[in-house]
Amino acid sequence: MLRIIGTVVRSAASSTRSIVTPFSSTTLVQRNISAPVQSDEPIDIPNPYEKERRECILCKHNIVPNYKNIKLLSQFQSPYTGRIYGRHITGLCKQKQEQVEKAIIRAQNCALMPTYHKDMDFFQDPRLFDPEKPVRPHKY
Amino acid sequence: MPSYELAMVLRQMSRPELVSVLKRTAESILDKGCIIRNLENLGTRALPHKISEHGVVHREGSYFTITFDSAPTKISDFMEEFGRDIDIVRRRIFKIEEPEEFQCTLHEEMLPPAYRKDVQEMIDIAKRKQKPKFKYNSGLDYYPFQK
Ligand SMILES: [Zn+2]
């Protein structure tokens, strides 16, 4: 809001030399007609508090999940039940999560991956996320 | 002709037998006028669970994939033909598609609910679904008489 006022004020101040301006009737501009352009008036800059744009881990490294890459896919599987972790736990974007789920189901269909547990060979793999601390809260 | 990928699990066999099974499947693909692009061996290992197929319980298998170009109408014939083969434990055919280009939307998804586009759409739908309320047009924000 402050910034909008600032731009209005400055445009009005620059047009004071002309005789009639559409803004001249407002009290806000009238108060500023006499005042010169000051150094401490609001300036037009992008929001300094804007957060950095985040990317999910697969988009960052530009990975397309494939159903034959079971070592990668098993990282998105629960070691206890073999269930695919949801988006609130994996921290993936919508499209990547969909691709991962599709690839895992494909791999399970081709008997490449177990459905009710995680492959024992991949138990020591580094964890991409912590299921105990979901990215977003969930109802369970 | 679109590209397809045949993923199959062969039963536990000796090497010459394995070769003959692969030759048989490859020839049946070629006989239908299709083109084989690639043949991949994913190795022999224990199956993730026992699979009962053709009246035999399998616990180990060899994984192979064959990439081929074929007419879409012939896919069901392949599935039927390989389903009759005793040496093939499991077979799946997938179409090979180029992955779609897209921008990561994680940043938009992590915004507070009021700023998310899908939430705004849901609110709009709920607003549209509300029943129309009678307006008294009295200029007052309350009903002046006893209800
Ligand atoms: Zn992403």
Short mmCIF file of N, CA, C and O in Angstrom, two decimals, chain A residues 51-56 59 64 66-68 70 87 91-96 99 102 106 108-115 117 119 121 135-136, chain B residues 5-9 40 42 45-49 51 63 65 67 90 92 94-95 97 99-110 116 118:
data_model
loop_
_atom_site.label_atom_id
_atom_site.label_comp_id
_atom_site.label_asym_id
_atom_site.label_seq_id
_atom_site.Cartn_x
_atom_site.Cartn_y
_atom_site.Cartn_z
N LYS A 51 10.76 -14.76 -0.47
CA LYS A 51 11.57 -15.97 -0.23
C LYS A 51 12.15 -16.49 -1.54
O LYS A 51 11.57 -16.30 -2.60
N GLU A 52 13.28 -17.18 -1.40
CA GLU A 52 13.92 -17.77 -2.57
C GLU A 52 13.04 -18.87 -3.14
O GLU A 52 12.39 -19.61 -2.40
N ARG A 53 13.05 -18.99 -4.46
CA ARG A 53 12.22 -20.00 -5.10
C ARG A 53 12.76 -21.39 -4.81
O ARG A 53 13.93 -21.68 -5.04
N ARG A 54 11.88 -22.27 -4.30
CA ARG A 54 12.31 -23.61 -3.93
C ARG A 54 12.02 -24.60 -5.05
O ARG A 54 11.05 -24.46 -5.77
N GLU A 55 12.87 -25.62 -5.15
CA GLU A 55 12.65 -26.69 -6.13
C GLU A 55 12.78 -28.02 -5.42
O GLU A 55 13.55 -28.16 -4.47
N CYS A 56 12.02 -29.00 -5.87
CA CYS A 56 12.10 -30.31 -5.24
C CYS A 56 13.38 -31.02 -5.68
O CYS A 56 14.02 -30.63 -6.66
N CYS A 59 13.60 -32.29 -9.34
CA CYS A 59 13.64 -31.22 -10.34
C CYS A 59 15.00 -30.53 -10.31
O CYS A 59 15.51 -30.10 -11.34
N VAL A 64 14.38 -37.88 -14.23
CA VAL A 64 13.07 -38.43 -14.61
C VAL A 64 13.01 -39.85 -14.07
O VAL A 64 13.82 -40.68 -14.47
N ASN A 66 12.43 -43.62 -13.61
CA ASN A 66 12.17 -44.72 -14.55
C ASN A 66 11.87 -45.98 -13.72
O ASN A 66 12.46 -46.18 -12.67
N TYR A 67 11.00 -46.84 -14.25
CA TYR A 67 10.59 -48.00 -13.44
C TYR A 67 11.71 -49.02 -13.28
O TYR A 67 11.65 -49.87 -12.41
N LYS A 68 12.78 -48.92 -14.10
CA LYS A 68 13.88 -49.87 -13.96
C LYS A 68 14.88 -49.42 -12.90
O LYS A 68 15.70 -50.20 -12.46
N ILE A 70 15.23 -49.12 -9.66
CA ILE A 70 14.54 -49.48 -8.42
C ILE A 70 15.29 -48.99 -7.19
O ILE A 70 14.70 -48.83 -6.13
N ARG A 87 3.06 -36.97 -0.72
CA ARG A 87 3.74 -35.73 -1.11
C ARG A 87 4.12 -34.89 0.11
O ARG A 87 5.12 -34.17 0.09
N GLY A 91 8.22 -34.37 -0.08
CA GLY A 91 8.61 -33.01 -0.43
C GLY A 91 8.84 -32.83 -1.92
O GLY A 91 9.64 -32.00 -2.32
N LEU A 92 8.14 -33.62 -2.74
CA LEU A 92 8.25 -33.47 -4.19
C LEU A 92 7.11 -32.59 -4.69
O LEU A 92 6.10 -32.42 -4.00
N CYS A 93 7.29 -32.06 -5.90
CA CYS A 93 6.19 -31.30 -6.48
C CYS A 93 5.16 -32.28 -7.05
O CYS A 93 5.41 -33.47 -7.15
N LYS A 94 4.02 -31.74 -7.41
CA LYS A 94 2.88 -32.57 -7.79
C LYS A 94 3.22 -33.52 -8.96
O LYS A 94 2.93 -34.71 -8.91
N GLN A 95 3.87 -32.97 -10.00
CA GLN A 95 4.12 -33.76 -11.20
C GLN A 95 5.14 -34.87 -10.92
O GLN A 95 4.97 -36.01 -11.34
N LYS A 96 6.21 -34.51 -10.17
CA LYS A 96 7.25 -35.50 -9.90
C LYS A 96 6.71 -36.62 -9.02
O LYS A 96 7.03 -37.79 -9.21
N GLN A 99 4.87 -38.95 -11.17
CA GLN A 99 5.78 -39.77 -11.97
C GLN A 99 6.39 -40.88 -11.12
O GLN A 99 6.49 -42.03 -11.56
N LYS A 102 3.82 -43.56 -10.35
CA LYS A 102 3.55 -44.36 -11.54
C LYS A 102 4.69 -45.36 -11.78
O LYS A 102 4.45 -46.53 -12.08
N ARG A 106 4.60 -49.46 -11.64
CA ARG A 106 5.06 -50.20 -12.81
C ARG A 106 6.10 -51.23 -12.41
O ARG A 106 6.04 -52.38 -12.85
N GLN A 108 6.56 -52.59 -9.51
CA GLN A 108 5.93 -53.66 -8.72
C GLN A 108 5.19 -54.61 -9.64
O GLN A 108 5.14 -55.82 -9.40
N ASN A 109 4.61 -54.07 -10.71
CA ASN A 109 3.86 -54.87 -11.67
C ASN A 109 4.78 -55.82 -12.41
O ASN A 109 4.39 -56.94 -12.73
N CYS A 110 6.02 -55.35 -12.70
CA CYS A 110 6.98 -56.17 -13.44
C CYS A 110 7.77 -57.07 -12.51
O CYS A 110 8.79 -57.62 -12.94
N ALA A 111 7.37 -57.17 -11.25
CA ALA A 111 8.08 -57.98 -10.26
C ALA A 111 9.52 -57.54 -10.08
O ALA A 111 10.41 -58.34 -9.83
N LEU A 112 9.77 -56.23 -10.23
CA LEU A 112 11.10 -55.69 -9.96
C LEU A 112 11.21 -55.24 -8.52
O LEU A 112 12.30 -55.20 -7.95
N MET A 113 10.07 -54.86 -7.94
CA MET A 113 10.07 -54.29 -6.59
C MET A 113 9.01 -55.00 -5.76
O MET A 113 7.96 -55.35 -6.27
N PRO A 114 9.31 -55.21 -4.46
CA PRO A 114 8.29 -55.79 -3.59
C PRO A 114 7.18 -54.78 -3.27
O PRO A 114 7.39 -53.57 -3.34
N THR A 115 6.02 -55.28 -2.92
CA THR A 115 4.89 -54.40 -2.64
C THR A 115 4.63 -54.22 -1.15
O THR A 115 4.08 -53.21 -0.74
N HIS A 117 7.03 -54.63 1.38
CA HIS A 117 8.21 -54.26 2.16
C HIS A 117 9.20 -53.60 1.22
O HIS A 117 8.98 -53.56 0.01
N ASP A 119 13.06 -53.51 -0.43
CA ASP A 119 14.11 -54.47 -0.75
C ASP A 119 15.22 -54.39 0.29
O ASP A 119 15.67 -53.30 0.65
N ASP A 121 18.28 -55.04 0.05
CA ASP A 121 19.56 -54.50 -0.46
C ASP A 121 19.63 -52.98 -0.28
O ASP A 121 20.72 -52.41 -0.26
N VAL A 135 6.88 -32.55 5.60
CA VAL A 135 7.06 -31.18 5.13
C VAL A 135 5.81 -30.36 5.46
O VAL A 135 5.90 -29.20 5.88
N ARG A 136 4.69 -30.98 5.25
CA ARG A 136 3.42 -30.32 5.53
C ARG A 136 2.68 -31.16 6.58
O ARG A 136 2.79 -32.38 6.56
N GLU B 5 7.96 -50.99 -25.00
CA GLU B 5 8.98 -51.71 -24.24
C GLU B 5 8.34 -52.92 -23.61
O GLU B 5 7.33 -52.80 -22.92
N LEU B 6 8.93 -54.07 -23.90
CA LEU B 6 8.45 -55.32 -23.31
C LEU B 6 9.34 -55.66 -22.13
O LEU B 6 10.55 -55.84 -22.31
N ALA B 7 8.78 -55.69 -20.94
CA ALA B 7 9.54 -56.09 -19.75
C ALA B 7 9.09 -57.48 -19.38
O ALA B 7 7.89 -57.72 -19.21
N MET B 8 10.03 -58.41 -19.31
CA MET B 8 9.62 -59.78 -18.99
C MET B 8 10.56 -60.42 -17.98
O MET B 8 11.73 -60.06 -17.87
N VAL B 9 9.99 -61.35 -17.25
CA VAL B 9 10.75 -62.14 -16.28
C VAL B 9 10.73 -63.57 -16.78
O VAL B 9 9.65 -64.13 -16.99
N GLU B 40 17.83 -55.61 -23.55
CA GLU B 40 18.58 -55.29 -22.34
C GLU B 40 18.45 -56.43 -21.34
O GLU B 40 17.36 -56.98 -21.17
N LEU B 42 18.68 -57.28 -17.47
CA LEU B 42 18.71 -56.64 -16.15
C LEU B 42 19.21 -57.60 -15.07
O LEU B 42 19.16 -57.29 -13.90
N ARG B 45 18.08 -62.67 -10.54
CA ARG B 45 18.09 -62.54 -9.07
C ARG B 45 16.81 -63.11 -8.51
O ARG B 45 15.90 -63.49 -9.25
N ALA B 46 16.76 -63.12 -7.18
CA ALA B 46 15.57 -63.65 -6.51
C ALA B 46 14.40 -62.70 -6.74
O ALA B 46 14.57 -61.48 -6.72
N LEU B 47 13.22 -63.26 -6.98
CA LEU B 47 12.03 -62.42 -7.16
C LEU B 47 11.67 -61.78 -5.82
O LEU B 47 11.99 -62.33 -4.76
N PRO B 48 11.01 -60.63 -5.84
CA PRO B 48 10.64 -59.99 -4.58
C PRO B 48 9.61 -60.79 -3.78
O PRO B 48 9.50 -60.63 -2.57
N HIS B 49 8.90 -61.65 -4.46
CA HIS B 49 7.96 -62.56 -3.78
C HIS B 49 7.78 -63.76 -4.69
O HIS B 49 8.05 -63.69 -5.89
N ILE B 51 6.14 -66.28 -7.17
CA ILE B 51 5.12 -66.07 -8.20
C ILE B 51 4.71 -67.43 -8.73
O ILE B 51 5.56 -68.23 -9.16
N TYR B 63 15.62 -61.04 -15.64
CA TYR B 63 14.88 -59.87 -16.14
C TYR B 63 15.45 -59.42 -17.48
O TYR B 63 16.66 -59.26 -17.61
N THR B 65 14.46 -56.71 -20.98
CA THR B 65 13.55 -55.77 -21.64
C THR B 65 13.90 -55.73 -23.12
O THR B 65 15.08 -55.76 -23.50
N THR B 67 13.02 -53.37 -26.44
CA THR B 67 12.40 -52.16 -27.00
C THR B 67 12.13 -52.40 -28.47
O THR B 67 13.03 -52.81 -29.21
N ARG B 90 6.46 -63.46 -16.22
CA ARG B 90 5.65 -62.24 -16.23
C ARG B 90 6.04 -61.38 -17.42
O ARG B 90 7.23 -61.30 -17.77
N ARG B 92 5.05 -57.53 -19.40
CA ARG B 92 4.31 -56.25 -19.46
C ARG B 92 4.82 -55.48 -20.66
O ARG B 92 6.03 -55.51 -20.95
N PHE B 94 4.86 -51.60 -22.20
CA PHE B 94 4.60 -50.18 -21.95
C PHE B 94 4.94 -49.37 -23.18
O PHE B 94 5.89 -49.68 -23.90
N LYS B 95 4.17 -48.34 -23.39
CA LYS B 95 4.48 -47.41 -24.48
C LYS B 95 5.57 -46.46 -24.00
O LYS B 95 5.54 -45.99 -22.87
N GLU B 97 7.09 -43.00 -23.92
CA GLU B 97 6.66 -41.63 -24.17
C GLU B 97 7.73 -40.66 -23.70
O GLU B 97 8.41 -40.90 -22.70
N PRO B 99 9.08 -37.63 -21.79
CA PRO B 99 8.59 -36.94 -20.60
C PRO B 99 8.24 -35.49 -20.91
O PRO B 99 8.96 -34.81 -21.65
N GLU B 100 7.11 -35.06 -20.37
CA GLU B 100 6.65 -33.68 -20.63
C GLU B 100 7.53 -32.68 -19.89
O GLU B 100 7.96 -32.92 -18.76
N GLU B 101 7.77 -31.56 -20.55
CA GLU B 101 8.53 -30.48 -19.91
C GLU B 101 7.60 -29.70 -18.99
O GLU B 101 6.48 -29.38 -19.36
N PHE B 102 8.07 -29.42 -17.79
CA PHE B 102 7.27 -28.62 -16.88
C PHE B 102 8.17 -27.92 -15.88
O PHE B 102 9.31 -28.31 -15.66
N GLN B 103 7.62 -26.90 -15.28
CA GLN B 103 8.33 -26.14 -14.25
C GLN B 103 7.99 -26.72 -12.89
O GLN B 103 6.85 -27.13 -12.65
N CYS B 104 8.98 -26.74 -12.00
CA CYS B 104 8.71 -27.23 -10.64
C CYS B 104 7.73 -26.29 -9.95
O CYS B 104 7.93 -25.08 -9.93
N THR B 105 6.67 -26.86 -9.38
CA THR B 105 5.65 -26.03 -8.74
C THR B 105 5.70 -26.11 -7.22
O THR B 105 4.76 -25.70 -6.55
N LEU B 106 6.82 -26.63 -6.70
CA LEU B 106 6.91 -26.81 -5.24
C LEU B 106 6.75 -25.49 -4.50
O LEU B 106 6.10 -25.42 -3.46
N HIS B 107 7.33 -24.43 -5.06
CA HIS B 107 7.27 -23.13 -4.39
C HIS B 107 5.82 -22.67 -4.22
O HIS B 107 5.42 -22.22 -3.14
N GLU B 108 5.03 -22.81 -5.28
CA GLU B 108 3.62 -22.39 -5.21
C GLU B 108 2.84 -23.29 -4.25
O GLU B 108 1.92 -22.84 -3.58
N GLU B 109 3.23 -24.58 -4.20
CA GLU B 109 2.51 -25.51 -3.33
C GLU B 109 2.80 -25.26 -1.86
O GLU B 109 1.99 -25.62 -1.00
N MET B 110 3.97 -24.67 -1.56
CA MET B 110 4.34 -24.45 -0.16
C MET B 110 3.83 -23.11 0.37
O MET B 110 4.06 -22.80 1.54
N ARG B 116 -2.70 -20.20 -2.45
CA ARG B 116 -2.57 -21.29 -3.41
C ARG B 116 -3.71 -21.25 -4.42
O ARG B 116 -4.86 -21.00 -4.05
N ASP B 118 -5.14 -23.68 -6.24
CA ASP B 118 -6.17 -24.71 -6.15
C ASP B 118 -7.12 -24.44 -4.99
O ASP B 118 -8.31 -24.75 -5.07
#
